[in-house]
mmCIF file of C-alpha atoms in Angstrom:
data_model
loop_
_atom_site.group_PDB
_atom_site.id
_atom_site.type_symbol
_atom_site.label_atom_id
_atom_site.label_comp_id
_atom_site.label_asym_id
_atom_site.label_seq_id
_atom_site.Cartn_x
_atom_site.Cartn_y
_atom_site.Cartn_z
ATOM 1 C CA MET A 180 9.512 -9.160 7.323
ATOM 2 C CA LEU A 181 9.681 -5.387 6.850
ATOM 3 C CA SER A 182 12.019 -3.766 4.350
ATOM 4 C CA GLY A 183 13.750 -0.427 4.568
ATOM 5 C CA GLY A 184 12.365 2.534 2.666
ATOM 6 C CA GLY A 185 12.477 5.711 4.744
ATOM 7 C CA ALA A 186 9.264 7.732 4.596
ATOM 8 C CA ARG A 187 7.612 4.906 2.663
ATOM 9 C CA GLY A 188 7.552 3.075 5.991
ATOM 10 C CA ALA A 189 4.080 4.573 6.442
ATOM 11 C CA TYR A 190 2.891 1.852 4.049
ATOM 12 C CA GLU A 191 4.286 -0.782 6.410
ATOM 13 C CA ALA A 192 2.429 0.777 9.334
ATOM 14 C CA GLY A 193 -0.818 0.343 7.411
ATOM 15 C CA ALA A 194 0.116 -3.220 6.513
ATOM 16 C CA LEU A 195 0.810 -4.036 10.168
ATOM 17 C CA LYS A 196 -2.571 -2.626 11.149
ATOM 18 C CA ALA A 197 -4.160 -5.038 8.669
ATOM 19 C CA VAL A 198 -2.072 -7.966 9.948
ATOM 20 C CA LYS A 199 -3.352 -7.288 13.457
ATOM 21 C CA GLU A 200 -6.950 -6.880 12.276
ATOM 22 C CA ILE A 201 -6.842 -10.088 10.251
ATOM 23 C CA GLY A 202 -5.579 -11.922 13.319
ATOM 24 C CA LEU A 203 -2.419 -13.520 11.961
ATOM 25 C CA ASP A 204 -0.479 -15.474 14.569
ATOM 26 C CA VAL A 205 2.800 -13.558 14.419
ATOM 27 C CA LYS A 206 5.713 -15.208 16.221
ATOM 28 C CA GLY A 207 8.602 -13.105 14.916
ATOM 29 C CA VAL A 208 9.212 -9.736 13.263
ATOM 30 C CA TYR A 209 12.425 -8.845 11.435
ATOM 31 C CA GLY A 210 13.211 -5.597 9.673
ATOM 32 C CA THR A 211 15.798 -3.311 8.204
ATOM 33 C CA SER A 212 15.979 0.450 8.712
ATOM 34 C CA VAL A 213 12.450 1.879 8.966
ATOM 35 C CA GLY A 214 11.223 -1.720 8.835
ATOM 36 C CA ALA A 215 13.064 -2.379 12.107
ATOM 37 C CA LEU A 216 11.476 0.703 13.688
ATOM 38 C CA ASN A 217 7.977 -0.286 12.573
ATOM 39 C CA GLY A 218 8.586 -3.877 13.637
ATOM 40 C CA ALA A 219 9.567 -2.829 17.148
ATOM 41 C CA PHE A 220 6.280 -0.955 17.539
ATOM 42 C CA TYR A 221 4.371 -4.030 16.362
ATOM 43 C CA VAL A 222 6.152 -6.357 18.780
ATOM 44 C CA GLN A 223 5.457 -3.948 21.628
ATOM 45 C CA GLY A 224 1.774 -3.824 20.699
ATOM 46 C CA ALA A 225 1.919 -0.091 20.044
ATOM 47 C CA LEU A 226 0.224 0.018 16.640
ATOM 48 C CA LYS A 227 -2.083 2.886 17.579
ATOM 49 C CA GLU A 228 0.912 5.021 18.507
ATOM 50 C CA LEU A 229 2.682 3.978 15.296
ATOM 51 C CA GLU A 230 -0.329 4.953 13.187
ATOM 52 C CA GLU A 231 -0.544 8.362 14.853
ATOM 53 C CA ILE A 232 3.181 9.008 14.424
ATOM 54 C CA TRP A 233 3.049 8.323 10.707
ATOM 55 C CA GLN A 234 -0.017 10.509 10.245
ATOM 56 C CA LYS A 235 1.765 13.492 11.763
ATOM 57 C CA ILE A 236 5.452 12.945 11.050
ATOM 58 C CA SER A 237 7.408 15.697 9.317
ATOM 59 C CA PHE A 238 11.065 16.545 8.688
ATOM 60 C CA GLU A 239 11.255 18.263 12.078
ATOM 61 C CA ASN A 240 10.305 14.990 13.820
ATOM 62 C CA VAL A 241 13.154 13.166 12.110
ATOM 63 C CA MET A 242 16.082 15.569 11.966
ATOM 64 C CA THR A 243 17.349 18.946 13.063
ATOM 65 C CA LEU A 244 16.893 21.334 10.155
ATOM 66 C CA PRO A 245 19.203 24.345 9.899
ATOM 67 C CA PHE A 246 16.995 25.762 7.126
ATOM 68 C CA ASP A 247 13.469 25.558 5.708
ATOM 69 C CA PHE A 248 13.458 22.164 3.996
ATOM 70 C CA SER A 249 10.048 22.855 2.419
ATOM 71 C CA SER A 250 11.618 25.575 0.303
ATOM 72 C CA THR A 251 13.425 24.353 -2.794
ATOM 73 C CA THR A 252 15.588 27.480 -3.118
ATOM 74 C CA SER A 253 19.226 26.449 -2.963
ATOM 75 C CA ASN A 254 18.305 23.321 -0.979
ATOM 76 C CA PHE A 255 20.596 21.140 -3.040
ATOM 77 C CA PHE A 256 23.614 23.202 -2.073
ATOM 78 C CA LYS A 257 22.532 23.443 1.566
ATOM 79 C CA VAL A 258 22.016 19.673 1.801
ATOM 80 C CA SER A 259 25.370 19.071 0.104
ATOM 81 C CA GLN A 260 27.033 21.309 2.656
ATOM 82 C CA ILE A 261 25.376 19.464 5.568
ATOM 83 C CA ILE A 262 26.389 16.074 4.174
ATOM 84 C CA SER A 263 29.968 17.245 3.684
ATOM 85 C CA THR A 264 30.089 18.194 7.364
ATOM 86 C CA GLY A 265 28.726 14.884 8.614
ATOM 87 C CA GLY A 266 25.028 14.755 7.695
ATOM 88 C CA PHE A 267 21.739 15.578 9.390
ATOM 89 C CA ASN A 268 21.433 15.308 13.154
ATOM 90 C CA VAL A 269 18.630 12.800 13.865
ATOM 91 C CA THR A 270 18.346 13.331 17.605
ATOM 92 C CA PRO A 271 14.646 14.294 17.136
ATOM 93 C CA LEU A 272 13.953 10.813 15.711
ATOM 94 C CA LYS A 273 15.631 9.118 18.669
ATOM 95 C CA LEU A 274 13.613 11.237 21.108
ATOM 96 C CA LEU A 275 10.404 10.345 19.254
ATOM 97 C CA ILE A 276 11.186 6.624 19.366
ATOM 98 C CA ALA A 277 12.272 6.728 23.005
ATOM 99 C CA GLU A 278 9.012 8.456 23.918
ATOM 100 C CA HIS A 279 6.927 5.552 22.623
ATOM 101 C CA LEU A 280 9.029 2.391 22.724
ATOM 102 C CA ASN A 281 9.563 0.345 25.851
ATOM 103 C CA GLU A 282 12.447 -2.096 25.526
ATOM 104 C CA LYS A 283 11.250 -4.212 28.453
ATOM 105 C CA ARG A 284 7.838 -4.733 26.871
ATOM 106 C CA ILE A 285 9.442 -5.693 23.562
ATOM 107 C CA ARG A 286 11.712 -8.254 25.204
ATOM 108 C CA GLU A 287 8.807 -9.703 27.201
ATOM 109 C CA SER A 288 6.328 -9.742 24.292
ATOM 110 C CA GLY A 289 6.763 -13.420 23.494
ATOM 111 C CA MET A 290 7.650 -12.515 19.901
ATOM 112 C CA ASP A 291 11.077 -12.789 18.376
ATOM 113 C CA PHE A 292 12.559 -9.637 16.877
ATOM 114 C CA GLY A 293 15.572 -8.844 14.751
ATOM 115 C CA LEU A 294 17.213 -6.054 12.784
ATOM 116 C CA VAL A 295 20.021 -5.401 10.319
ATOM 117 C CA THR A 296 22.736 -2.767 10.503
ATOM 118 C CA ILE A 297 26.365 -2.330 9.433
ATOM 119 C CA ASP A 298 29.274 -1.672 11.782
ATOM 120 C CA ILE A 299 31.417 0.494 9.496
ATOM 121 C CA SER A 300 34.167 0.866 12.071
ATOM 122 C CA ASN A 301 34.855 -2.848 11.752
ATOM 123 C CA PHE A 302 33.437 -3.295 8.227
ATOM 124 C CA THR A 303 30.969 -5.855 9.582
ATOM 125 C CA PRO A 304 27.321 -6.350 8.587
ATOM 126 C CA LEU A 305 25.185 -7.378 11.544
ATOM 127 C CA MET A 306 21.940 -9.332 11.633
ATOM 128 C CA LEU A 307 20.970 -9.167 15.296
ATOM 129 C CA TYR A 308 18.174 -10.972 17.086
ATOM 130 C CA ILE A 309 16.721 -9.416 20.211
ATOM 131 C CA ASP A 310 18.617 -11.825 22.464
ATOM 132 C CA GLU A 311 21.880 -10.644 20.854
ATOM 133 C CA ILE A 312 21.266 -6.955 21.472
ATOM 134 C CA PRO A 313 22.641 -5.768 24.841
ATOM 135 C CA THR A 314 19.932 -4.895 27.334
ATOM 136 C CA GLY A 315 19.338 -1.155 27.415
ATOM 137 C CA SER A 316 20.713 -0.644 23.889
ATOM 138 C CA LEU A 317 17.733 -1.553 21.702
ATOM 139 C CA ILE A 318 16.848 2.012 20.704
ATOM 140 C CA ASP A 319 20.459 2.723 19.762
ATOM 141 C CA TYR A 320 20.537 -0.362 17.546
ATOM 142 C CA LEU A 321 17.229 0.637 15.974
ATOM 143 C CA MET A 322 18.765 4.018 15.169
ATOM 144 C CA ALA A 323 21.830 2.241 13.777
ATOM 145 C CA SER A 324 19.642 0.103 11.526
ATOM 146 C CA ALA A 325 17.834 3.211 10.254
ATOM 147 C CA ASN A 326 20.950 5.333 9.752
ATOM 148 C CA TYR A 327 20.149 6.674 6.288
ATOM 149 C CA PRO A 328 23.181 7.917 4.284
ATOM 150 C CA LEU A 329 22.127 11.557 4.689
ATOM 151 C CA PHE A 330 22.228 11.227 8.492
ATOM 152 C CA GLN A 331 25.173 11.591 10.853
ATOM 153 C CA ARG A 332 26.669 8.152 11.495
ATOM 154 C CA TRP A 333 25.165 6.542 14.585
ATOM 155 C CA LYS A 334 27.650 5.747 17.331
ATOM 156 C CA ILE A 335 27.363 2.905 19.834
ATOM 157 C CA GLY A 336 30.339 2.735 22.146
ATOM 158 C CA LYS A 337 33.358 3.443 19.984
ATOM 159 C CA ASP A 338 31.858 2.083 16.753
ATOM 160 C CA LEU A 339 29.969 3.855 13.961
ATOM 161 C CA TYR A 340 26.991 2.322 12.178
ATOM 162 C CA ILE A 341 25.100 2.865 8.938
ATOM 163 C CA ASP A 342 21.749 1.777 7.516
ATOM 164 C CA GLY A 343 21.341 -1.996 7.270
ATOM 165 C CA GLY A 344 19.752 -1.626 3.852
ATOM 166 C CA PHE A 345 23.219 -1.554 2.322
ATOM 167 C CA TYR A 346 23.606 -5.180 3.380
ATOM 168 C CA ASP A 347 20.123 -6.716 3.391
ATOM 169 C CA ASN A 348 17.104 -4.463 2.946
ATOM 170 C CA ALA A 349 14.609 -7.301 3.424
ATOM 171 C CA PRO A 350 16.092 -9.839 5.877
ATOM 172 C CA VAL A 351 14.083 -12.908 4.917
ATOM 173 C CA SER A 352 17.078 -15.004 5.903
ATOM 174 C CA MET A 353 16.559 -14.058 9.552
ATOM 175 C CA ALA A 354 13.128 -15.709 9.528
ATOM 176 C CA LEU A 355 14.488 -18.749 7.705
ATOM 177 C CA LYS A 356 17.277 -19.158 10.274
ATOM 178 C CA ARG A 357 14.650 -19.185 13.016
ATOM 179 C CA GLY A 358 12.846 -22.004 11.216
ATOM 180 C CA PHE A 359 9.622 -20.224 10.258
ATOM 181 C CA LYS A 360 7.484 -21.997 7.654
ATOM 182 C CA LYS A 361 5.194 -19.062 6.826
ATOM 183 C CA ILE A 362 6.762 -15.707 5.988
ATOM 184 C CA LEU A 363 5.082 -12.430 5.093
ATOM 185 C CA LEU A 364 7.297 -9.783 3.479
ATOM 186 C CA VAL A 365 6.179 -6.165 3.117
ATOM 187 C CA ASP A 366 8.514 -4.535 0.595
ATOM 188 C CA VAL A 367 8.663 -0.742 0.279
ATOM 189 C CA SER A 368 12.290 -0.647 -0.832
ATOM 190 C CA ASP A 369 13.412 1.618 -3.661
ATOM 191 C CA ILE A 370 16.460 -0.564 -4.294
ATOM 192 C CA PRO A 371 16.573 -4.203 -5.437
ATOM 193 C CA ILE A 372 16.186 -6.661 -2.584
ATOM 194 C CA PHE A 373 17.773 -10.066 -2.305
ATOM 195 C CA ILE A 374 15.439 -12.972 -1.626
ATOM 196 C CA PRO A 375 17.284 -16.152 -0.642
ATOM 197 C CA ARG A 376 16.172 -19.496 -1.992
ATOM 198 C CA ILE A 377 12.992 -20.438 -0.197
ATOM 199 C CA PRO A 378 13.250 -24.042 1.026
ATOM 200 C CA LYS A 379 10.613 -26.599 0.173
ATOM 201 C CA GLY A 380 7.835 -26.496 2.721
ATOM 202 C CA VAL A 381 8.219 -22.765 3.408
ATOM 203 C CA GLU A 382 5.460 -20.457 2.180
ATOM 204 C CA MET A 383 6.291 -16.800 1.533
ATOM 205 C CA LYS A 384 3.814 -14.087 0.610
ATOM 206 C CA MET A 385 5.080 -10.693 -0.572
ATOM 207 C CA ILE A 386 3.089 -7.469 -0.395
ATOM 208 C CA LYS A 387 4.185 -4.461 -2.450
ATOM 209 C CA PRO A 388 2.533 -1.070 -2.970
ATOM 210 C CA SER A 389 -0.239 -1.152 -5.587
ATOM 211 C CA SER A 390 0.870 2.222 -6.944
ATOM 212 C CA PRO A 391 4.185 4.115 -6.714
ATOM 213 C CA LEU A 392 5.139 5.701 -3.412
ATOM 214 C CA GLY A 393 7.265 8.819 -3.055
ATOM 215 C CA GLY A 394 10.860 9.234 -2.012
ATOM 216 C CA ALA A 395 12.526 7.963 1.119
ATOM 217 C CA MET A 396 12.804 11.512 2.470
ATOM 218 C CA GLU A 397 9.244 12.665 1.705
ATOM 219 C CA PHE A 398 8.110 13.165 5.275
ATOM 220 C CA VAL A 399 4.878 14.919 4.331
ATOM 221 C CA PRO A 400 1.888 14.105 6.586
ATOM 222 C CA SER A 401 -0.719 14.126 3.798
ATOM 223 C CA LYS A 402 1.338 11.656 1.759
ATOM 224 C CA GLU A 403 2.144 9.502 4.770
ATOM 225 C CA ARG A 404 -1.571 9.140 5.555
ATOM 226 C CA MET A 405 -2.253 8.114 1.971
ATOM 227 C CA TRP A 406 0.576 5.540 1.941
ATOM 228 C CA GLU A 407 -0.529 4.175 5.297
ATOM 229 C CA GLU A 408 -4.052 3.639 3.971
ATOM 230 C CA MET A 409 -2.666 1.959 0.860
ATOM 231 C CA GLY A 410 -0.618 -0.430 2.989
ATOM 232 C CA TYR A 411 -3.691 -1.353 5.003
ATOM 233 C CA LEU A 412 -5.920 -1.889 1.966
ATOM 234 C CA ASP A 413 -3.289 -3.785 -0.066
ATOM 235 C CA THR A 414 -2.662 -6.168 2.819
ATOM 236 C CA MET A 415 -6.353 -6.744 3.448
ATOM 237 C CA LYS A 416 -6.763 -7.519 -0.266
ATOM 238 C CA ALA A 417 -3.780 -9.894 -0.213
ATOM 239 C CA PHE A 418 -5.633 -11.935 2.407
ATOM 240 C CA GLY A 419 -8.923 -11.979 0.507
ATOM 241 C CA LYS A 420 -10.769 -9.233 2.369
ATOM 242 C CA PHE A 421 -11.226 -7.270 -0.861
ATOM 243 C CA VAL A 422 -11.431 -8.112 -4.549
ATOM 244 C CA GLY A 423 -10.438 -6.034 -7.553
ATOM 245 C CA ARG A 424 -7.246 -5.257 -9.411
ATOM 246 C CA CYS A 425 -6.969 -1.542 -8.569
ATOM 247 C CA TYR A 426 -9.901 -0.805 -6.277
ATOM 248 C CA TYR A 427 -10.898 -2.413 -2.989
ATOM 249 C CA ILE A 428 -14.318 -4.017 -3.216
ATOM 250 C CA TYR A 429 -15.818 -6.229 -0.542
ATOM 251 C CA PRO A 430 -16.461 -9.768 -1.853
ATOM 252 C CA SER A 431 -20.105 -10.503 -2.634
ATOM 253 C CA SER A 432 -22.138 -13.250 -4.226
ATOM 254 C CA LYS A 433 -24.042 -10.572 -6.150
ATOM 255 C CA ASN A 434 -23.129 -9.216 -9.577
ATOM 256 C CA ILE A 435 -24.633 -5.771 -9.504
ATOM 257 C CA ILE A 436 -24.350 -4.917 -13.215
ATOM 258 C CA LEU A 437 -25.841 -8.199 -14.417
ATOM 259 C CA ASP A 438 -28.510 -8.247 -11.699
ATOM 260 C CA THR A 439 -29.611 -4.690 -12.530
ATOM 261 C CA LEU A 440 -29.860 -5.494 -16.245
ATOM 262 C CA LEU A 441 -31.989 -8.575 -15.511
ATOM 263 C CA LYS A 442 -34.398 -6.537 -13.379
ATOM 264 C CA MET A 443 -35.120 -3.966 -16.113
ATOM 265 C CA ASP A 444 -38.227 -4.109 -18.253
ATOM 266 C CA ILE A 445 -37.573 -4.693 -21.931
ATOM 267 C CA ASP A 446 -38.203 -1.079 -22.944
ATOM 268 C CA LYS A 447 -35.610 0.258 -20.499
ATOM 269 C CA LEU A 448 -33.204 -2.476 -21.540
ATOM 270 C CA LYS A 449 -33.607 -1.495 -25.206
ATOM 271 C CA GLU A 450 -32.829 2.124 -24.350
ATOM 272 C CA ILE A 451 -29.665 1.273 -22.449
ATOM 273 C CA ALA A 452 -28.447 -1.446 -24.839
ATOM 274 C CA LYS A 453 -28.678 1.040 -27.698
ATOM 275 C CA ILE A 454 -25.864 3.061 -26.097
ATOM 276 C CA ILE A 455 -23.386 0.296 -27.012
ATOM 277 C CA ASP A 456 -25.033 -0.392 -30.370
ATOM 278 C CA VAL A 457 -26.769 -3.582 -29.275
ATOM 279 C CA SER A 458 -30.273 -4.263 -30.599
ATOM 280 C CA VAL A 459 -32.532 -6.359 -28.390
ATOM 281 C CA ASP A 460 -35.709 -5.979 -30.448
ATOM 282 C CA GLY A 461 -37.987 -8.990 -30.132
ATOM 283 C CA CYS A 462 -35.904 -10.500 -27.307
ATOM 284 C CA SER A 463 -36.941 -11.486 -23.835
ATOM 285 C CA VAL A 464 -35.021 -9.779 -21.019
ATOM 286 C CA ASP A 465 -33.017 -12.925 -20.207
ATOM 287 C CA PHE A 466 -32.120 -13.563 -23.838
ATOM 288 C CA ALA A 467 -31.207 -9.925 -24.394
ATOM 289 C CA VAL A 468 -28.900 -9.865 -21.385
ATOM 290 C CA TYR A 469 -27.191 -13.248 -21.728
ATOM 291 C CA GLU A 470 -27.059 -13.570 -25.534
ATOM 292 C CA LYS A 471 -26.724 -9.951 -26.678
ATOM 293 C CA ILE A 472 -25.367 -7.651 -23.985
ATOM 294 C CA VAL A 473 -23.005 -9.980 -22.096
ATOM 295 C CA PRO A 474 -21.104 -11.021 -25.280
ATOM 296 C CA LYS A 475 -20.655 -7.319 -26.058
ATOM 297 C CA LEU A 476 -19.313 -6.673 -22.570
ATOM 298 C CA LEU A 477 -16.902 -9.575 -22.921
ATOM 299 C CA GLU A 478 -15.397 -7.932 -25.998
ATOM 300 C CA TYR A 479 -14.291 -5.081 -23.749
ATOM 301 C CA PHE A 480 -13.641 -7.053 -20.571
ATOM 302 C CA PRO A 481 -12.450 -10.628 -21.274
ATOM 303 C CA SER A 482 -13.433 -12.659 -18.228
ATOM 304 C CA ASN A 483 -13.902 -16.280 -17.230
ATOM 305 C CA SER A 484 -16.852 -15.694 -14.911
ATOM 306 C CA PHE A 485 -19.735 -13.320 -14.331
ATOM 307 C CA GLU A 486 -18.080 -12.307 -11.040
ATOM 308 C CA SER A 487 -14.819 -11.231 -12.654
ATOM 309 C CA LEU A 488 -16.711 -9.523 -15.492
ATOM 310 C CA ASN A 489 -18.747 -7.534 -13.000
ATOM 311 C CA ILE A 490 -15.688 -6.377 -11.028
ATOM 312 C CA SER A 491 -13.728 -5.557 -14.199
ATOM 313 C CA ILE A 492 -16.557 -3.336 -15.423
ATOM 314 C CA LEU A 493 -16.876 -1.465 -12.138
ATOM 315 C CA GLU A 494 -13.124 -0.909 -11.862
ATOM 316 C CA TYR A 495 -12.700 0.249 -15.439
ATOM 317 C CA ILE A 496 -15.489 2.808 -15.181
ATOM 318 C CA ALA A 497 -14.348 3.981 -11.732
ATOM 319 C CA ASN A 498 -10.836 4.529 -13.072
ATOM 320 C CA TYR A 499 -12.143 6.333 -16.171
ATOM 321 C CA LEU A 500 -14.184 8.654 -13.955
ATOM 322 C CA LYS A 501 -11.170 9.144 -11.638
ATOM 323 C CA ILE A 502 -13.104 7.965 -8.607
ATOM 324 C CA GLN A 503 -11.081 7.850 -5.401
ATOM 325 C CA ARG A 504 -9.200 4.568 -5.227
ATOM 326 C CA LEU A 505 -7.866 4.324 -1.686
ATOM 327 C CA ARG A 506 -11.036 3.479 0.179
ATOM 328 C CA PRO A 507 -13.134 0.329 0.595
ATOM 329 C CA TYR A 508 -16.327 -0.050 -1.451
ATOM 330 C CA THR A 509 -19.245 -2.386 -1.619
ATOM 331 C CA GLN A 510 -20.516 -2.986 -5.128
ATOM 332 C CA SER A 511 -23.534 -0.849 -4.221
ATOM 333 C CA SER A 512 -21.497 2.075 -2.890
ATOM 334 C CA LEU A 513 -19.173 2.068 -5.905
ATOM 335 C CA CYS A 514 -22.162 1.874 -8.239
ATOM 336 C CA ARG A 515 -23.671 4.824 -6.393
ATOM 337 C CA VAL A 516 -20.519 6.925 -6.775
ATOM 338 C CA ILE A 517 -20.371 6.047 -10.490
ATOM 339 C CA SER A 518 -23.970 7.169 -10.950
ATOM 340 C CA GLN A 519 -23.223 10.486 -9.249
ATOM 341 C CA THR A 520 -19.957 11.253 -11.069
ATOM 342 C CA LYS A 521 -19.977 13.325 -14.218
ATOM 343 C CA ILE A 522 -18.208 11.957 -17.266
ATOM 344 C CA PRO A 523 -15.163 14.208 -17.828
ATOM 345 C CA PRO A 524 -14.629 15.894 -21.204
ATOM 346 C CA PRO A 525 -12.392 13.915 -23.566
ATOM 347 C CA SER A 526 -8.690 14.366 -22.927
ATOM 348 C CA PHE A 527 -6.112 14.871 -25.650
ATOM 349 C CA TRP A 528 -5.443 11.129 -25.756
ATOM 350 C CA ASN A 529 -9.166 10.334 -26.026
ATOM 351 C CA LEU A 530 -9.165 12.085 -29.400
ATOM 352 C CA PHE A 531 -7.349 9.057 -30.816
ATOM 353 C CA GLU A 532 -10.001 6.622 -29.592
ATOM 354 C CA ASP A 533 -12.964 5.564 -31.722
ATOM 355 C CA GLY A 534 -15.551 6.481 -29.121
ATOM 356 C CA LYS A 535 -16.227 2.898 -28.043
ATOM 357 C CA SER A 536 -14.728 3.433 -24.577
ATOM 358 C CA LEU A 537 -16.914 6.466 -23.990
ATOM 359 C CA LYS A 538 -19.990 4.517 -25.083
ATOM 360 C CA MET A 539 -19.168 1.780 -22.593
ATOM 361 C CA VAL A 540 -18.729 4.366 -19.825
ATOM 362 C CA GLU A 541 -22.100 5.893 -20.698
ATOM 363 C CA PHE A 542 -23.696 2.427 -20.744
ATOM 364 C CA VAL A 543 -22.368 1.397 -17.314
ATOM 365 C CA LYS A 544 -23.213 4.783 -15.853
ATOM 366 C CA ALA A 545 -26.772 4.362 -17.131
ATOM 367 C CA VAL A 546 -26.966 0.911 -15.504
ATOM 368 C CA CYS A 547 -25.675 2.344 -12.226
ATOM 369 C CA CYS A 548 -28.225 5.162 -12.383
ATOM 370 C CA GLU A 549 -30.962 2.586 -12.913
ATOM 371 C CA PHE A 550 -29.673 0.671 -9.877
ATOM 372 C CA GLU A 551 -29.829 3.849 -7.819
ATOM 373 C CA ASN A 552 -33.388 4.587 -8.982
ATOM 374 C CA ARG A 553 -34.461 1.126 -7.874
ATOM 375 C CA ASN A 554 -32.851 1.436 -4.480
#
């Protein structure tokens, strides 16, 4: 299931790449608006083309622009004038889709497909499966499903159509009607979506962006690439390929912070423990780590296991140091980046802290530097 969301559809493209890589057995794809467009590419098996489109797409690929849309000068009034005269011409988007999509391949894929649109000439919402769409008309119905309010109304025959998101922006019901027991919904909508009651015996997993995306009309290649990567990483994490709350860390049986502390000699451990005001005088290394340092760490990072404590520490320090989030890390590679990143000067808000957070950052950075020295 793929929701509508305009330019945020890049996130869905990344999610679909992950679905393919994970090897999910997909039997049907249903979408609204940009979700229908992305879904058609998936059913056709054209994910590489979809990825490349999203990495390069701009306003010019979507609509005919009578002025420089990148300039903010008087744009509001220019857009208002265009809307009042019927909206943006989206012929470029149709040409782009027609260049890459093959209706015959979609119909012969072995996967079910469906989309949502609204026939405004007859005031009728439509939820159409592929076998209900007239042969030769699929691209027109895809354009009808993705007919954003700022666009000229899409015409099929004598009837005008508008974006299906105004009726159902995440058509879970289409999968339920087909009898599916496992449903995956990727939601990039900026409006509330309606989720029907999920019957007993049906499992539904929802994937949403881990940080805010931009607007539905932000067709900016650099942003689209970032959102696409986020969709890929979020989906991989949802299926257990990464751990972490904010970052994407490959699962491991090792706990790099704890393991590095246990490998230190007592003198080095004393030096590092002193950073967080922990005295380990007269202690063995094991006692110092498990009975002195770990309890101190748990004050900052409440956890129910050494594994979750280890990941919480790495993520907190990485976030504090503003380390790039949208990329996969091993514990070792993240530890390496932490060791190489300078601690930024205190911000205005840090002035209200008591210095404990900074001490913890310095402590973990010292542990990571020790790990690097040993490897």
